[in-house]
Amino acid sequence: MLAGQKALVTGANSGIGRAVAINLARAGADVIVNYVAGDDAAKEVVQAIEAEGRKSLAILADVANELQVAEMFKQAVAAFGTLDILVANAGLQRDSGFVDMSLAQWNTVLNVNLTGQFLCIREAVREFLRRPIRQEVSVARGKIICMSSVHEVIPWGGHVNYATSKGGINMMMKSLAQELAPHRIRVNSIGPGAIRTPINTEAWSTPEAYASLMELVPYKRIGEPDDIGHVAVFLASDMADYINGTTIFVDGGMTCYPGFATGG
Ligand code: NAD
């Protein structure tokens, strides 16, 4: 579905980003693996992509650092010629009750989760606009996928910085979709629910935690990183060419307010 396309995935040496990168490669794309720490994990993802017969390169860059992001895109274009797909996935949590939340906790989350996506999307769009539409690989000039969360719509006490960053991604994504559509650039988000990754180990790693988590998931299983990888492939492909400015929730029904299942 993505033969000949060139992708960059941020935060691709762990969890969801890793699965997205490998699934894009399985679908035919060459993939840049961005990471900020963990050389060995990044190397392992590069090797998994190469095992699919695709090209890959790991690039160390902090998505919240303007100069490092610009340098990463320069290196990516030098290696692959151009880019067709950006998955802005890198993200983190710095949890705290609101009154005790430090400015550093607030700023770190907003800088990585929201400003990091802004910086990467801006470089990707500049590259998409630099060259003609690559008709040989896609009818679109370029595709942006923002990794959001169910918390772009579900409020999350104790995590106000994180929920705010994801709410911001929602409006950034929609405004960008509107602005860039005339250039045939599609911008969409994926809103994962509870996915089994290192970001939320305490929510699924004991039977008690898992049972409590399942109260929030009508489909009664945790999501796996590949659940997100599959949707990323679809959204990046021409199968999804008329999808623009939308969040696809991949959450087993978490956004269906399961607390109201029996009448509320
Ligand atoms: P993870 O901790 O396994 O992966 C996060 C990745 O982001 C890591 O590779 C990390 O190194 C990278 N990263 C962090 N700061 C960075 C920076 N400054 N520059 C570059 N990379 C950086 O967690 P995950 O669950 O795979 O999270 C991936 C995305 O999915 C995040 O945006 C997260 O908010 C979102 N998400 C996850 C879940 C879930 O249940 N796991 C649910 C909703 C949304």
XYZ file of C-alpha atoms and ligand atoms in Angstrom:
308
model
C 0.000 0.000 0.000
C 2.961 2.350 0.578
C 5.489 1.073 -1.967
C 8.132 3.663 -2.803
C 7.046 6.074 -0.064
C 9.413 7.640 2.462
C 8.330 8.050 6.071
C 9.676 9.588 9.270
C 8.329 8.430 12.639
C 9.251 10.335 15.805
C 9.784 8.457 19.061
C 10.108 5.299 16.989
C 12.355 3.224 19.251
C 9.615 2.250 21.715
C 5.973 1.279 22.020
C 3.555 2.737 19.487
C 6.191 4.531 17.383
C 8.160 1.303 16.978
C 5.065 -0.591 15.819
C 4.068 2.217 13.448
C 7.559 2.300 11.901
C 7.634 -1.479 11.360
C 4.085 -1.597 9.966
C 4.841 1.238 7.515
C 7.873 -0.746 6.358
C 5.788 -3.933 5.965
C 3.465 -1.885 3.747
C 6.418 -0.893 1.533
C 7.777 2.389 2.946
C 11.369 3.261 3.792
C 11.392 4.653 7.338
C 13.503 7.086 9.366
C 13.524 6.077 13.041
C 13.730 9.176 15.232
C 14.650 8.758 18.883
C 16.001 10.869 21.732
C 17.575 8.175 23.953
C 18.249 4.446 23.612
C 20.687 3.715 20.752
C 20.254 -0.063 20.989
C 16.457 0.073 20.822
C 16.680 2.371 17.783
C 19.151 -0.002 16.098
C 16.791 -2.919 16.732
C 13.932 -1.085 14.967
C 16.199 -0.206 12.026
C 17.146 -3.893 11.734
C 13.479 -4.966 11.869
C 12.689 -2.534 9.018
C 15.664 -3.745 6.968
C 14.476 -7.329 7.531
C 11.301 -6.288 5.680
C 13.513 -5.372 2.711
C 13.169 -1.621 3.271
C 15.699 1.140 3.916
C 15.993 2.666 7.355
C 18.115 5.085 9.322
C 18.042 6.035 13.004
C 18.359 9.765 13.714
C 18.854 11.138 17.224
C 16.945 14.397 17.762
C 14.911 16.015 20.506
C 11.605 16.919 18.814
C 11.277 19.943 21.106
C 14.565 21.432 19.833
C 14.116 23.561 16.697
C 17.699 23.201 15.455
C 17.832 19.443 16.049
C 14.524 18.967 14.217
C 15.712 21.012 11.218
C 18.961 19.016 11.122
C 17.049 15.713 11.323
C 14.858 16.583 8.325
C 17.953 17.698 6.380
C 19.568 14.313 7.075
C 16.363 12.445 6.231
C 15.979 14.179 2.860
C 19.670 13.678 2.107
C 19.254 9.944 2.780
C 15.871 9.301 1.103
C 15.557 12.152 -1.453
C 12.295 13.360 0.083
C 9.572 12.421 2.572
C 5.923 11.487 1.913
C 4.707 10.599 5.422
C 5.324 12.044 8.889
C 4.020 10.294 11.975
C 4.453 12.818 14.817
C 4.352 10.290 17.636
C 6.923 11.246 20.303
C 5.281 11.997 23.605
C 5.626 11.696 27.366
C 3.860 12.233 30.673
C 4.956 14.163 33.772
C 2.065 13.449 36.107
C 1.120 15.560 39.096
C -1.900 16.863 40.922
C -2.573 20.365 39.655
C -1.631 22.455 42.695
C 1.705 20.672 43.021
C 2.501 20.693 39.306
C 5.805 22.446 38.637
C 6.307 24.749 35.691
C 8.964 22.288 34.507
C 6.399 19.446 34.445
C 3.958 21.632 32.524
C 6.561 22.920 30.060
C 8.206 19.547 29.400
C 4.909 17.954 28.387
C 3.741 20.889 26.268
C 7.183 21.292 24.663
C 7.528 17.641 23.627
C 3.917 16.652 22.930
C 2.624 19.825 21.258
C 5.520 22.080 20.223
C 7.460 18.969 19.133
C 4.655 18.077 16.719
C 4.521 21.686 15.460
C 8.263 21.720 14.726
C 8.265 18.349 12.949
C 5.104 19.038 10.943
C 6.489 22.401 9.808
C 9.660 20.791 8.448
C 7.698 17.983 6.779
C 5.291 20.412 5.100
C 8.185 22.562 3.868
C 9.604 19.434 2.223
C 6.225 18.407 0.715
C 5.878 21.898 -0.822
C 9.460 21.941 -2.138
C 8.784 19.257 -4.752
C 5.918 18.306 -7.079
C 3.284 15.738 -6.064
C 4.922 12.317 -6.439
C 2.138 10.788 -8.571
C 4.154 7.596 -8.911
C 3.691 6.785 -5.212
C 0.588 8.678 -3.996
C -2.187 10.973 -5.193
C -1.480 13.241 -2.185
C 1.502 15.589 -1.878
C 2.083 14.388 1.676
C 0.469 12.844 4.713
C 0.778 13.945 8.350
C -0.400 11.709 11.186
C -0.441 13.207 14.688
C -0.375 10.772 17.605
C -3.010 12.191 19.885
C -4.966 10.304 22.578
C -8.466 9.662 23.851
C -7.483 12.518 26.192
C -8.013 15.021 23.408
C -11.694 14.588 24.376
C -11.711 12.780 27.758
C -10.635 15.132 30.578
C -7.915 13.652 32.815
C -7.509 14.970 36.346
C -4.001 14.523 37.702
C -2.685 14.801 34.140
C -3.777 18.309 33.174
C -0.539 19.014 31.288
C -0.921 15.833 29.181
C -4.634 16.305 28.430
C -3.976 19.942 27.488
C -1.228 18.890 25.071
C -3.539 16.391 23.361
C -6.443 18.867 23.205
C -4.001 21.273 21.561
C -2.959 18.645 19.031
C -6.609 18.229 18.057
C -7.066 21.885 17.139
C -3.617 22.141 15.546
C -4.422 19.093 13.384
C -7.815 20.417 12.276
C -6.564 23.940 11.537
C -3.641 22.537 9.572
C -5.898 20.171 7.642
C -7.987 23.165 6.614
C -4.971 25.301 5.672
C -3.020 22.631 3.795
C -5.789 20.750 1.972
C -5.564 22.920 -1.178
C -1.970 21.666 -1.506
C -3.223 18.062 -1.325
C -1.588 17.545 2.052
C -3.721 15.474 4.429
C -3.459 15.944 8.189
C -5.160 13.547 10.604
C -4.738 12.160 14.108
C -4.900 8.763 15.721
C -6.404 8.770 19.225
C -5.156 5.651 21.026
C -6.956 4.411 24.121
C -5.053 2.149 26.520
C -2.185 0.563 24.571
C 0.357 -1.824 26.130
C 3.588 0.254 26.096
C 6.176 1.477 28.621
C 4.355 4.841 29.032
C 1.597 3.239 31.152
C 3.107 0.023 32.567
C 1.475 0.554 35.967
C -1.986 0.502 34.311
C -1.691 -3.049 32.932
C 1.235 -4.942 34.519
C -0.627 -6.487 37.490
C -3.918 -8.449 37.308
C -5.583 -5.901 39.643
C -4.493 -2.932 37.537
C -5.558 -4.701 34.337
C -9.020 -5.518 35.768
C -9.488 -1.917 36.847
C -8.363 -0.667 33.419
C -10.904 -2.937 31.725
C -13.721 -1.071 33.482
C -12.876 1.742 31.063
C -12.704 -0.454 27.932
C -15.997 -1.833 26.544
C -14.108 -4.227 24.229
C -12.429 -5.810 27.298
C -8.884 -6.091 26.066
C -5.908 -3.767 26.164
C -4.743 -2.345 22.834
C -1.497 -3.586 21.325
C 0.968 -1.305 19.495
C 0.147 -3.091 16.217
C -3.502 -1.966 16.580
C -2.172 1.565 16.079
C 0.383 0.538 13.436
C -2.367 -0.917 11.220
C -4.419 2.271 11.347
C -1.346 4.401 10.614
C -0.730 2.379 7.427
C -4.338 2.884 6.333
C -4.332 6.635 7.089
C -1.043 7.118 5.228
C -2.279 5.223 2.191
C -4.381 6.393 -0.750
C -7.170 4.145 0.609
C -7.728 7.026 3.052
C -7.342 9.802 0.465
C -10.653 11.481 1.343
C -9.941 11.484 5.089
C -8.669 14.876 6.228
C -8.922 16.763 9.519
C -10.176 13.799 11.540
C -9.132 11.824 14.598
C -9.574 8.076 14.334
C -9.963 6.741 17.871
C -8.416 3.295 18.318
C -9.612 2.598 21.815
C -11.898 -0.455 22.065
C -14.750 1.970 22.752
C -13.162 3.955 25.601
C -14.621 7.177 24.180
C -18.146 5.629 24.423
C -18.390 6.615 28.124
C -18.556 3.014 29.472
C -19.651 4.331 32.896
C -23.050 5.001 31.278
C -23.422 1.464 29.839
C -26.014 0.545 32.456
C -27.987 3.728 32.527
C -25.547 6.035 34.337
P 6.666 5.170 24.913
O 7.152 5.815 26.157
O 6.882 3.720 24.714
O 7.242 5.926 23.636
C 7.402 7.317 23.581
C 8.497 7.608 22.584
O 8.676 9.039 22.478
C 9.833 7.030 23.018
O 10.499 6.507 21.885
C 10.556 8.253 23.559
O 11.948 8.117 23.502
C 10.064 9.294 22.594
N 10.318 10.663 23.054
C 10.017 11.214 24.252
N 10.470 12.478 24.296
C 11.063 12.728 23.082
C 11.719 13.850 22.525
N 11.870 14.993 23.212
N 12.196 13.747 21.254
C 12.058 12.595 20.550
N 11.452 11.504 21.044
C 10.965 11.577 22.299
O 5.113 5.519 24.878
P 3.988 5.201 23.772
O 2.823 4.697 24.515
O 4.537 4.410 22.652
O 3.641 6.693 23.301
C 3.703 7.113 21.950
C 2.647 8.189 21.719
O 1.357 7.615 21.889
C 2.723 9.380 22.697
O 2.460 10.578 21.992
C 1.594 9.082 23.668
O 1.079 10.256 24.268
C 0.582 8.429 22.734
N -0.435 7.629 23.427
C -0.117 6.463 24.067
C -1.133 5.742 24.694
C -0.870 4.435 25.398
O -1.806 3.902 26.008
N 0.322 3.861 25.334
C -2.442 6.214 24.676
C -2.724 7.403 24.035
C -1.714 8.112 23.401
